[in-house]
Tab-separated table of C-alpha atoms in Angstrom:
chain	number	residue	atom	x	y	z
A	1	MET	CA	-0.333	19.705	19.765
A	2	LYS	CA	1.386	18.892	16.463
A	3	VAL	CA	3.362	15.697	16.240
A	4	LYS	CA	5.436	15.026	13.155
A	5	SER	CA	5.558	11.265	13.027
A	6	LYS	CA	5.175	8.284	10.852
A	7	ILE	CA	5.741	4.753	11.956
A	8	LEU	CA	7.242	2.374	9.504
A	9	VAL	CA	8.622	-1.081	9.942
A	10	ILE	CA	10.939	-2.261	7.193
A	11	SER	CA	12.167	-5.819	7.202
A	12	ILE	CA	14.572	-6.696	4.426
A	13	THR	CA	15.902	-10.245	4.193
A	14	LEU	CA	18.982	-10.356	2.073
A	15	GLN	CA	21.115	-13.346	1.145
A	16	CYS	CA	23.196	-11.571	-1.461
A	17	LEU	CA	22.824	-8.795	-3.956
A	18	SER	CA	23.346	-9.774	-7.564
A	19	PHE	CA	24.241	-7.155	-10.167
A	20	SER	CA	24.276	-7.352	-13.955
A	21	ASN	CA	28.070	-7.251	-14.065
A	22	GLY	CA	28.320	-10.409	-11.993
A	23	LEU	CA	29.526	-8.719	-8.815
A	24	TYR	CA	28.093	-9.803	-5.484
A	25	SER	CA	27.928	-7.784	-2.330
A	26	GLN	CA	26.379	-8.038	1.092
A	27	ILE	CA	25.110	-5.135	3.142
A	28	ASP	CA	28.175	-3.238	4.340
A	29	GLY	CA	28.994	-0.128	6.305
A	30	LYS	CA	28.396	2.126	3.302
A	31	VAL	CA	24.852	0.834	2.850
A	32	LYS	CA	24.138	1.014	6.577
A	33	THR	CA	25.294	4.647	6.658
A	34	LYS	CA	23.037	5.498	3.712
A	35	LEU	CA	20.092	3.841	5.459
A	36	ASP	CA	20.833	5.779	8.654
A	37	ASN	CA	21.012	9.062	6.743
A	38	TYR	CA	17.883	8.315	4.748
A	39	LEU	CA	15.839	7.518	7.864
A	40	SER	CA	17.152	10.604	9.657
A	41	ILE	CA	16.178	12.846	6.736
A	42	GLN	CA	12.736	11.237	6.392
A	43	ASN	CA	12.217	11.734	10.113
A	44	GLN	CA	12.674	15.468	9.616
A	45	ARG	CA	11.050	15.675	6.178
A	46	ILE	CA	7.894	13.575	6.509
A	47	GLY	CA	7.959	12.742	10.210
A	48	PHE	CA	9.290	9.207	9.727
A	49	ASN	CA	9.072	7.216	12.940
A	50	GLY	CA	9.683	3.488	13.068
A	51	LEU	CA	11.840	0.405	13.030
A	52	VAL	CA	14.109	-0.809	10.254
A	53	LEU	CA	15.228	-4.409	10.153
A	54	ILE	CA	17.494	-5.898	7.496
A	55	ALA	CA	18.365	-9.578	7.583
A	56	ASP	CA	19.593	-12.382	5.403
A	57	GLU	CA	18.057	-15.857	5.628
A	58	GLU	CA	19.777	-16.475	8.960
A	59	ASN	CA	21.049	-13.238	10.492
A	60	VAL	CA	19.922	-9.707	11.228
A	61	LEU	CA	22.255	-7.351	9.387
A	62	TYR	CA	20.719	-3.991	10.237
A	63	GLU	CA	18.210	-2.863	12.836
A	64	LYS	CA	17.239	0.643	13.841
A	65	SER	CA	14.331	1.856	15.945
A	66	ILE	CA	12.964	5.390	15.816
A	67	GLY	CA	10.016	6.607	17.849
A	68	GLN	CA	6.785	5.381	19.364
A	69	ALA	CA	4.158	2.677	18.921
A	70	SER	CA	1.815	4.721	21.158
A	71	PHE	CA	2.085	8.486	21.350
A	72	GLU	CA	-0.488	8.684	24.138
A	73	LEU	CA	1.536	6.396	26.408
A	74	GLN	CA	4.968	7.154	24.914
A	75	VAL	CA	5.534	3.438	24.327
A	76	PRO	CA	8.464	2.864	21.979
A	77	LEU	CA	8.246	0.745	18.886
A	78	THR	CA	9.912	-2.679	19.171
A	79	SER	CA	10.610	-5.538	16.792
A	80	ASN	CA	7.557	-7.301	18.279
A	81	SER	CA	5.094	-4.505	17.455
A	82	THR	CA	1.951	-5.712	15.679
A	83	PHE	CA	0.235	-3.924	12.785
A	84	LYS	CA	-2.873	-4.233	10.692
A	85	ILE	CA	-1.434	-5.313	7.351
A	86	ALA	CA	-4.428	-4.198	5.260
A	87	SER	CA	-4.293	-5.533	1.683
A	88	ILE	CA	-1.204	-7.665	2.271
A	89	THR	CA	-4.001	-9.970	3.481
A	90	LYS	CA	-4.752	-10.616	-0.201
A	91	SER	CA	-1.460	-12.498	-0.604
A	92	PHE	CA	-2.639	-15.026	1.997
A	93	THR	CA	-6.063	-15.353	0.386
A	94	GLY	CA	-4.263	-16.042	-2.883
A	95	MET	CA	-2.267	-18.865	-1.284
A	96	LEU	CA	-5.411	-20.355	0.278
A	97	LEU	CA	-7.053	-20.331	-3.142
A	98	THR	CA	-3.973	-21.979	-4.661
A	99	LEU	CA	-4.075	-24.694	-1.994
A	100	ALA	CA	-7.805	-25.249	-2.520
A	101	GLU	CA	-7.234	-25.617	-6.253
A	102	GLN	CA	-4.426	-28.121	-5.620
A	103	GLU	CA	-6.739	-30.103	-3.325
A	104	GLY	CA	-9.369	-30.254	-6.067
A	105	LYS	CA	-11.909	-28.234	-4.090
A	106	LEU	CA	-12.326	-25.526	-6.762
A	107	ARG	CA	-11.220	-24.404	-10.219
A	108	LEU	CA	-10.265	-20.871	-11.138
A	109	ASP	CA	-12.643	-21.061	-14.095
A	110	ASP	CA	-15.556	-21.631	-11.706
A	111	THR	CA	-18.125	-18.829	-11.757
A	112	LEU	CA	-19.938	-17.078	-8.928
A	113	LYS	CA	-23.212	-18.827	-9.741
A	114	ILE	CA	-21.687	-22.144	-8.669
A	115	TYR	CA	-21.006	-20.891	-5.143
A	116	PHE	CA	-24.001	-18.588	-4.750
A	117	PRO	CA	-26.750	-20.572	-6.513
A	118	ASP	CA	-29.591	-19.013	-4.523
A	119	THR	CA	-28.459	-15.423	-5.065
A	120	LYS	CA	-30.324	-13.429	-7.667
A	121	MET	CA	-27.777	-11.838	-9.984
A	122	SER	CA	-27.530	-10.594	-13.538
A	123	LEU	CA	-25.986	-12.644	-16.351
A	124	GLU	CA	-22.875	-10.449	-16.112
A	125	TRP	CA	-22.485	-11.335	-12.438
A	126	GLU	CA	-23.155	-15.031	-13.051
A	127	SER	CA	-20.261	-15.268	-15.502
A	128	VAL	CA	-17.659	-13.674	-13.199
A	129	SER	CA	-14.962	-16.289	-12.543
A	130	LEU	CA	-12.681	-16.898	-9.569
A	131	LYS	CA	-9.745	-16.133	-11.856
A	132	GLN	CA	-11.201	-12.689	-12.543
A	133	LEU	CA	-11.814	-12.115	-8.831
A	134	ILE	CA	-8.241	-13.005	-7.851
A	135	SER	CA	-6.677	-10.910	-10.650
A	136	HIS	CA	-8.794	-7.749	-10.192
A	137	THR	CA	-10.358	-8.108	-13.636
A	138	SER	CA	-13.897	-9.009	-12.522
A	139	GLY	CA	-15.272	-5.494	-12.977
A	140	ILE	CA	-16.430	-5.417	-9.354
A	141	PRO	CA	-15.720	-1.868	-8.094
A	142	HIS	CA	-13.568	-1.022	-5.105
A	143	TRP	CA	-15.089	0.884	-2.176
A	144	LYS	CA	-16.005	3.854	-4.349
A	145	GLY	CA	-18.670	1.696	-5.979
A	146	TYR	CA	-20.026	0.349	-2.677
A	147	LYS	CA	-23.171	2.338	-1.811
A	148	ASP	CA	-22.828	4.552	1.267
A	149	TYR	CA	-19.583	2.790	2.176
A	150	TRP	CA	-17.447	5.547	3.679
A	151	GLN	CA	-20.340	7.521	5.122
A	152	VAL	CA	-22.217	4.590	6.731
A	153	ARG	CA	-21.398	0.978	5.871
A	154	SER	CA	-17.676	1.083	6.716
A	155	ARG	CA	-18.553	1.937	10.318
A	156	LEU	CA	-21.061	-0.880	10.887
A	157	PRO	CA	-20.407	-4.435	12.164
A	158	LEU	CA	-22.063	-6.139	9.186
A	159	ASN	CA	-22.454	-9.912	8.914
A	160	THR	CA	-21.529	-11.923	5.816
A	161	GLU	CA	-25.068	-11.949	4.425
A	162	GLN	CA	-25.338	-8.164	4.703
A	163	VAL	CA	-21.996	-7.589	2.980
A	164	LEU	CA	-22.847	-10.055	0.210
A	165	ALA	CA	-26.133	-8.245	-0.402
A	166	ASP	CA	-24.270	-4.949	-0.653
A	167	ILE	CA	-21.679	-6.383	-3.043
A	168	PHE	CA	-24.168	-8.066	-5.366
A	169	ALA	CA	-26.097	-4.790	-5.518
A	170	MET	CA	-23.049	-3.082	-7.051
A	171	LYS	CA	-22.955	-2.327	-10.767
A	172	LEU	CA	-20.091	-3.962	-12.635
A	173	ILE	CA	-17.591	-1.713	-14.374
A	174	VAL	CA	-17.951	-1.689	-18.152
A	175	GLY	CA	-15.356	-3.919	-19.767
A	176	SER	CA	-15.137	-6.432	-16.936
A	177	GLY	CA	-12.645	-9.181	-17.639
A	178	THR	CA	-10.500	-6.979	-19.869
A	179	SER	CA	-9.471	-4.080	-17.621
A	180	ALA	CA	-7.581	-3.821	-14.326
A	181	ASP	CA	-9.904	-2.535	-11.610
A	182	TYR	CA	-8.574	-3.122	-8.098
A	183	SER	CA	-11.294	-4.549	-5.862
A	184	SER	CA	-11.320	-5.541	-2.190
A	185	PRO	CA	-15.006	-6.611	-2.375
A	186	ALA	CA	-13.889	-9.252	-4.912
A	187	TYR	CA	-11.613	-10.725	-2.239
A	188	PHE	CA	-14.471	-10.767	0.265
A	189	LEU	CA	-16.248	-13.055	-2.200
A	190	LEU	CA	-13.164	-15.278	-2.471
A	191	ALA	CA	-12.866	-15.531	1.321
A	192	THR	CA	-16.556	-16.424	1.579
A	193	ILE	CA	-16.120	-19.127	-1.082
A	194	LEU	CA	-13.205	-20.573	0.902
A	195	GLU	CA	-15.434	-20.656	3.968
A	196	LYS	CA	-18.085	-22.522	1.993
A	197	ILE	CA	-15.749	-25.236	0.700
A	198	TYR	CA	-13.851	-25.742	3.969
A	199	GLN	CA	-16.869	-25.186	6.266
A	200	LYS	CA	-14.734	-23.026	8.558
A	201	PRO	CA	-14.283	-19.283	9.198
A	202	TYR	CA	-11.622	-17.569	7.097
A	203	ASP	CA	-9.301	-16.911	10.026
A	204	GLN	CA	-9.333	-20.582	11.023
A	205	ILE	CA	-8.449	-21.634	7.483
A	206	PHE	CA	-5.609	-19.100	7.478
A	207	GLY	CA	-4.349	-20.380	10.820
A	208	GLN	CA	-4.460	-24.077	9.970
A	209	LYS	CA	-3.017	-23.866	6.461
A	210	ILE	CA	-0.529	-20.980	6.713
A	211	ALA	CA	0.067	-19.341	10.098
A	212	ASP	CA	0.420	-22.465	12.263
A	213	PRO	CA	2.646	-24.447	9.845
A	214	LEU	CA	4.955	-21.442	9.414
A	215	GLY	CA	5.028	-20.556	13.108
A	216	MET	CA	3.374	-17.173	12.570
A	217	SER	CA	2.141	-16.998	16.164
A	218	ASN	CA	1.568	-13.232	16.112
A	219	SER	CA	-0.724	-13.112	13.076
A	220	GLY	CA	-4.471	-13.434	12.805
A	221	ARG	CA	-7.806	-11.738	12.156
A	222	TYR	CA	-8.302	-8.261	13.585
A	223	ASP	CA	-11.884	-7.742	14.762
A	224	GLY	CA	-11.558	-4.552	16.814
A	225	ILE	CA	-12.661	-6.350	19.975
A	226	LYS	CA	-10.029	-8.929	20.853
A	227	ILE	CA	-6.944	-7.650	22.664
A	228	VAL	CA	-3.939	-8.174	20.379
A	229	PRO	CA	-0.595	-8.252	22.227
A	230	GLY	CA	1.837	-5.639	20.981
A	231	MET	CA	-0.696	-3.928	18.694
A	232	ALA	CA	0.531	-0.475	17.690
A	233	SER	CA	-1.999	2.330	17.854
A	234	GLY	CA	-3.188	3.712	14.514
A	235	TYR	CA	-2.797	7.372	13.563
A	236	HIS	CA	-3.620	9.643	10.660
A	237	MET	CA	-1.459	12.529	9.449
A	238	LEU	CA	-3.288	15.662	8.339
A	239	PRO	CA	-1.865	17.837	5.543
A	240	ASN	CA	-0.718	20.406	8.117
A	241	ASP	CA	1.388	17.687	9.820
A	242	SER	CA	-0.963	17.303	12.784
A	243	LEU	CA	-1.201	13.699	13.944
A	244	ILE	CA	-4.634	12.502	15.027
A	245	VAL	CA	-6.118	9.191	16.106
A	246	ALA	CA	-7.066	7.247	12.979
A	247	PRO	CA	-10.750	7.424	12.012
A	248	TYR	CA	-12.773	4.339	12.931
A	249	ARG	CA	-13.357	1.640	10.335
A	250	ASP	CA	-15.095	-1.653	11.079
A	251	MET	CA	-13.249	-4.622	9.609
A	252	SER	CA	-16.296	-6.745	8.744
A	253	THR	CA	-16.245	-5.826	5.053
A	254	MET	CA	-12.496	-6.510	4.800
A	255	LYS	CA	-12.584	-10.315	5.109
A	256	GLY	CA	-9.946	-11.858	2.863
A	257	GLY	CA	-8.893	-8.503	1.484
A	258	GLY	CA	-7.564	-6.546	4.464
A	259	ASN	CA	-8.570	-7.932	7.866
A	260	LEU	CA	-5.356	-9.581	9.107
A	261	TYR	CA	-2.699	-8.336	11.520
A	262	SER	CA	0.921	-9.441	11.739
A	263	THR	CA	4.452	-8.499	12.748
A	264	ALA	CA	7.618	-7.937	10.736
A	265	THR	CA	9.010	-11.191	12.143
A	266	ASP	CA	5.956	-13.202	11.049
A	267	LEU	CA	5.887	-11.641	7.585
A	268	LEU	CA	9.572	-12.465	7.299
A	269	LYS	CA	8.689	-16.135	7.865
A	270	TRP	CA	5.961	-15.892	5.226
A	271	ASN	CA	8.182	-14.257	2.608
A	272	ARG	CA	11.032	-16.664	3.263
A	273	SER	CA	8.630	-19.541	2.675
A	274	LEU	CA	7.675	-18.006	-0.686
A	275	LEU	CA	11.351	-17.954	-1.612
A	276	GLY	CA	11.401	-21.728	-1.189
A	277	ASN	CA	12.693	-21.780	2.378
A	278	GLY	CA	9.555	-23.292	3.853
A	279	ILE	CA	6.739	-25.788	3.517
A	280	TRP	CA	5.586	-25.140	-0.045
A	281	LYS	CA	6.414	-27.394	-2.978
A	282	GLU	CA	8.083	-25.802	-5.975
A	283	SER	CA	5.090	-26.623	-8.200
A	284	LEU	CA	2.755	-24.838	-5.788
A	285	LEU	CA	4.937	-21.722	-5.702
A	286	LYS	CA	5.126	-21.713	-9.491
A	287	ARG	CA	1.328	-21.744	-9.645
A	288	TYR	CA	1.024	-19.118	-6.906
A	289	PHE	CA	3.287	-16.626	-8.679
A	290	ALA	CA	1.956	-17.276	-12.182
A	291	PRO	CA	0.225	-14.146	-13.590
A	292	GLN	CA	-3.513	-14.730	-13.824
A	293	THR	CA	-4.086	-11.935	-16.300
A	294	GLU	CA	-2.308	-10.271	-19.206
A	295	VAL	CA	-3.854	-6.955	-18.185
A	296	ARG	CA	-1.315	-4.415	-16.952
A	297	PHE	CA	-1.686	-2.210	-13.885
A	298	LEU	CA	-0.479	1.104	-15.279
A	299	ARG	CA	-0.423	2.821	-11.891
A	300	ASN	CA	1.844	0.154	-10.424
A	301	ASN	CA	4.870	0.087	-12.736
A	302	ASN	CA	2.889	-1.697	-15.464
A	303	ALA	CA	2.799	-4.896	-13.372
A	304	THR	CA	0.597	-7.920	-13.944
A	305	TYR	CA	-1.159	-9.786	-11.119
A	306	ALA	CA	-0.755	-13.318	-9.775
A	307	MET	CA	-2.498	-14.974	-6.793
A	308	GLY	CA	-2.569	-11.922	-4.512
A	309	GLN	CA	0.804	-10.509	-5.646
A	310	TYR	CA	1.777	-7.990	-8.311
A	311	VAL	CA	4.407	-9.281	-10.748
A	312	HIS	CA	7.001	-6.659	-11.729
A	313	LEU	CA	9.218	-7.682	-14.630
A	314	LYS	CA	12.921	-6.858	-14.578
A	315	THR	CA	13.841	-3.519	-16.150
A	316	SER	CA	17.112	-1.745	-16.770
A	317	SER	CA	16.722	0.111	-13.470
A	318	ARG	CA	14.873	-2.380	-11.240
A	319	PRO	CA	15.073	-6.122	-10.586
A	320	MET	CA	12.142	-8.500	-11.004
A	321	ALA	CA	9.867	-8.452	-7.963
A	322	TYR	CA	6.656	-9.798	-6.500
A	323	GLN	CA	4.880	-7.125	-4.476
A	324	THR	CA	1.756	-6.539	-2.435
A	325	ALA	CA	0.772	-3.502	-0.380
A	326	GLY	CA	-2.017	-2.165	1.763
A	327	GLY	CA	-3.409	0.929	3.393
A	328	THR	CA	-6.247	1.526	5.812
A	329	PHE	CA	-7.019	4.174	8.415
A	330	GLY	CA	-4.037	4.155	10.762
A	331	PHE	CA	-1.833	1.675	8.915
A	332	SER	CA	0.297	1.397	5.769
A	333	SER	CA	2.214	-1.597	4.458
A	334	ILE	CA	4.149	-3.068	1.569
A	335	SER	CA	5.832	-6.427	1.016
A	336	VAL	CA	8.284	-7.113	-1.813
A	337	ILE	CA	10.060	-10.323	-2.836
A	338	TYR	CA	13.041	-10.417	-5.192
A	339	PRO	CA	13.176	-14.042	-6.380
A	340	LYS	CA	16.488	-13.852	-8.255
A	341	GLU	CA	18.319	-12.109	-5.422
A	342	LYS	CA	16.610	-14.227	-2.719
A	343	MET	CA	15.610	-11.017	-1.015
A	344	THR	CA	12.474	-9.693	0.606
A	345	LEU	CA	11.552	-6.170	1.701
A	346	ILE	CA	8.709	-5.414	4.109
A	347	LEU	CA	7.394	-2.042	5.242
A	348	LEU	CA	4.795	-1.673	7.982
A	349	GLY	CA	3.504	1.581	9.401
A	350	ASN	CA	0.813	2.698	11.841
A	351	VAL	CA	0.093	6.017	10.143
A	352	SER	CA	-2.199	6.426	7.144
A	353	PHE	CA	-1.305	6.837	4.380
A	354	LEU	CA	2.468	6.544	4.136
A	355	PRO	CA	4.070	6.919	0.679
A	356	VAL	CA	5.150	3.281	0.790
A	357	ASP	CA	5.809	3.020	-2.956
A	358	GLU	CA	8.193	5.979	-2.797
A	359	ILE	CA	9.973	4.628	0.272
A	360	TRP	CA	10.189	1.172	-1.343
A	361	GLY	CA	11.885	2.684	-4.382
A	362	ASP	CA	14.342	4.649	-2.245
A	363	LEU	CA	15.283	1.659	-0.107
A	364	GLU	CA	15.683	-0.511	-3.167
A	365	LYS	CA	18.193	1.938	-4.646
A	366	ILE	CA	20.143	2.135	-1.407
A	367	VAL	CA	20.314	-1.607	-0.824
A	368	PHE	CA	21.178	-2.394	-4.447
A	369	ASP	CA	23.720	0.460	-4.479
A	370	ARG	CA	22.110	2.158	-7.441
A	371	PRO	CA	22.326	5.923	-8.150
A	372	PHE	CA	20.365	7.686	-5.443
A	373	LYS	CA	20.004	11.240	-4.197
A	374	LEU	CA	18.916	11.711	-0.615
A	375	PRO	CA	15.627	13.615	-0.236
A	376	GLU	CA	15.831	17.330	0.450
A	377	ILE	CA	14.662	18.809	3.719
A	378	VAL	CA	12.639	21.653	2.257
A	379	LYS	CA	12.561	24.943	4.139
A	380	GLY	CA	11.126	28.189	2.867
A	381	SER	CA	10.944	31.895	3.603
A	382	LEU	CA	7.990	33.568	5.282
A	383	LEU	CA	5.603	35.729	3.249
A	384	SER	CA	3.232	38.427	4.444
A	385	LYS	CA	-0.527	37.874	4.216
A	386	VAL	CA	-0.632	40.288	1.297
A	387	GLU	CA	2.131	38.458	-0.585
A	388	ILE	CA	0.731	34.976	0.025
A	389	GLY	CA	-2.783	36.135	-0.788
A	390	LYS	CA	-2.155	36.474	-4.537
A	391	TYR	CA	-1.532	32.747	-5.124
A	392	PRO	CA	-4.761	30.975	-3.995
A	393	GLY	CA	-7.255	30.000	-6.670
A	394	THR	CA	-8.286	27.265	-9.096
A	395	TYR	CA	-5.919	26.407	-11.950
A	396	LEU	CA	-6.815	24.288	-14.986
A	397	ALA	CA	-4.506	22.402	-17.386
A	398	ASP	CA	-5.261	21.734	-21.060
A	399	ASN	CA	-5.823	18.031	-20.308
A	400	GLY	CA	-8.519	18.843	-17.755
A	401	MET	CA	-6.428	18.419	-14.601
A	402	LYS	CA	-7.493	20.802	-11.861
A	403	LEU	CA	-5.134	22.293	-9.291
A	404	LYS	CA	-6.465	24.150	-6.273
A	405	VAL	CA	-4.197	26.418	-4.227
A	406	ALA	CA	-5.420	27.632	-0.851
A	407	VAL	CA	-4.203	29.210	2.381
A	408	PHE	CA	-4.593	27.235	5.608
A	409	GLU	CA	-3.195	28.306	8.981
A	410	ASP	CA	-0.956	30.909	7.296
A	411	GLY	CA	0.519	28.245	5.014
A	412	LEU	CA	-0.032	27.533	1.318
A	413	PHE	CA	-1.378	24.195	0.106
A	414	ALA	CA	-1.718	22.779	-3.427
A	415	LYS	CA	-4.271	20.067	-4.204
A	416	LEU	CA	-4.245	18.232	-7.544
A	417	GLY	CA	-7.568	16.574	-8.332
A	418	ASN	CA	-8.572	14.161	-5.554
A	419	ASN	CA	-5.036	13.845	-4.196
A	420	THR	CA	-4.089	14.847	-0.664
A	421	PRO	CA	-3.224	18.575	-0.340
A	422	LEU	CA	0.501	19.301	-0.385
A	423	LYS	CA	2.060	21.902	1.871
A	424	ILE	CA	4.245	24.158	-0.282
A	425	VAL	CA	6.808	26.703	0.921
A	426	HIS	CA	8.301	29.808	-0.720
A	427	LYS	CA	11.831	29.449	-2.094
A	428	LYS	CA	12.397	32.608	-4.149
A	429	ASP	CA	10.469	35.018	-6.358
A	430	ASN	CA	7.306	33.083	-7.397
A	431	LEU	CA	8.808	29.611	-6.914
A	432	PHE	CA	7.423	27.235	-4.279
A	433	LYS	CA	8.376	23.652	-3.402
A	434	ALA	CA	6.362	20.860	-1.804
A	435	VAL	CA	7.634	19.894	1.628
A	436	LYS	CA	7.107	16.121	1.431
A	437	ILE	CA	7.588	15.226	-2.234
A	438	ASP	CA	9.946	16.474	-4.926
A	439	VAL	CA	7.550	18.782	-6.798
A	440	SER	CA	7.971	22.506	-7.515
A	441	PHE	CA	5.320	25.098	-8.369
A	442	GLU	CA	6.394	28.192	-10.280
A	443	PHE	CA	3.628	30.778	-10.554
A	444	THR	CA	3.514	32.917	-13.688
A	445	LEU	CA	2.480	36.577	-13.849
A	446	SER	CA	0.370	38.579	-16.237
A	447	GLU	CA	1.817	41.398	-18.347
A	448	ASN	CA	1.439	43.898	-15.500
A	449	GLY	CA	3.899	41.788	-13.507
A	450	THR	CA	1.752	41.606	-10.382
A	451	ASP	CA	-1.276	39.391	-11.047
A	452	VAL	CA	-0.819	35.605	-10.992
A	453	ASN	CA	-2.271	33.997	-14.131
A	454	GLY	CA	-0.880	30.460	-14.020
A	455	VAL	CA	1.444	27.909	-12.491
A	456	ILE	CA	3.967	25.385	-13.809
A	457	ALA	CA	4.101	22.161	-11.778
A	458	ASN	CA	7.348	20.217	-12.188
A	459	GLY	CA	8.051	16.886	-10.528
A	460	ARG	CA	8.519	13.143	-10.950
A	461	GLY	CA	9.660	13.620	-14.524
A	462	GLN	CA	6.541	15.501	-15.605
A	463	VAL	CA	5.776	19.160	-16.284
A	464	HIS	CA	2.209	20.514	-16.328
A	465	ASN	CA	1.068	24.028	-17.169
A	466	PHE	CA	-2.049	25.374	-15.473
A	467	LYS	CA	-3.987	28.569	-16.184
A	468	LYS	CA	-5.760	30.414	-13.395
A	469	GLN	CA	-9.538	30.393	-13.747
């Protein structure tokens, strides 16, 4: 059975919207209608399924629920649904580190050797600092550099000593300290260091210093064993739009970097506190949001990185924002804070891996009333097996990019590099369009007018020419 569905929770707190011309506006009927239309289209286009909540610092301004938290039991999503928040966890680890620094328990210039004195490590490892760990400039690889991670280790209930041994066995990326290399294992080290200095498990530190003071009663550590009230089931969407139960992943390696769960309501409390409406002193927040590196993250709008949050500078088209996001099997999430506008935007989903960056950008345009074109519901014409059979093959661009086109279940799919395959449908002649993103593929013909010899991919402001191999 095919189920087109994606579950997304969006919580946007909005005090007022400030524009460059000095005008101020609150969410009105026009914006609400655009949000309704956008969600309806995304439901048909990418199988969107979820809850949208928009609120200012005191009141809920917009709320809309679409779909299920459990497809097996047909249980609808509610505002109390709980989600694994994946790497949004890093924003809490960053605050715990900021608090520990304020208490004089550590310094960001401290190196790993100070906290792991009995661990045998190379000179390169010994010189890695907490500042490099928190800012993703340590050179410690992400899961791709963790030996046998996806095949074996990610499925095992490993203890701290086993994970540490695996991490310290990793080879540092060349240029550590000077390049941006996102790393969840680095945050496991930070969480372990916090446990050492406080002599308590990470989840207890989180509870005592953040969750309990803020009243985040529906947030905590997900261990895969404890029953979590309201927990939404996790699903994974295949390229052919079939929804399956999310693959299993043990959370033991995710400590400090992706092992917490929460609700939209709890994350709203957290983000409001970061806007100054909470328990934190202004000096602490200033330290928390201060960039810890001058290195830019090119794949994330050229942002820098603070204590668990990306820092996006104001541009002509987007306001300044602090942002963190996460994705794991069965769940997708993003959390954005607009400090000047006193606004926060939260997306939570229980399908992997939702295009949260794209949805964030769309919602931002709608809420800020910026130029925005609603996504197209792409439909195509049917082709015979003979007609569709001339397009599959491997295509290569001059810059080395590889595009593979293949037939699956009578449909055509295009796969660029290691990206997820895109279902493409026939529009006219030799032109195809992707169903879920705004990308077109126009196949070119040889001189005889029948054989396909290339393809022009056009989307997201870029055009790439590929030759068939």
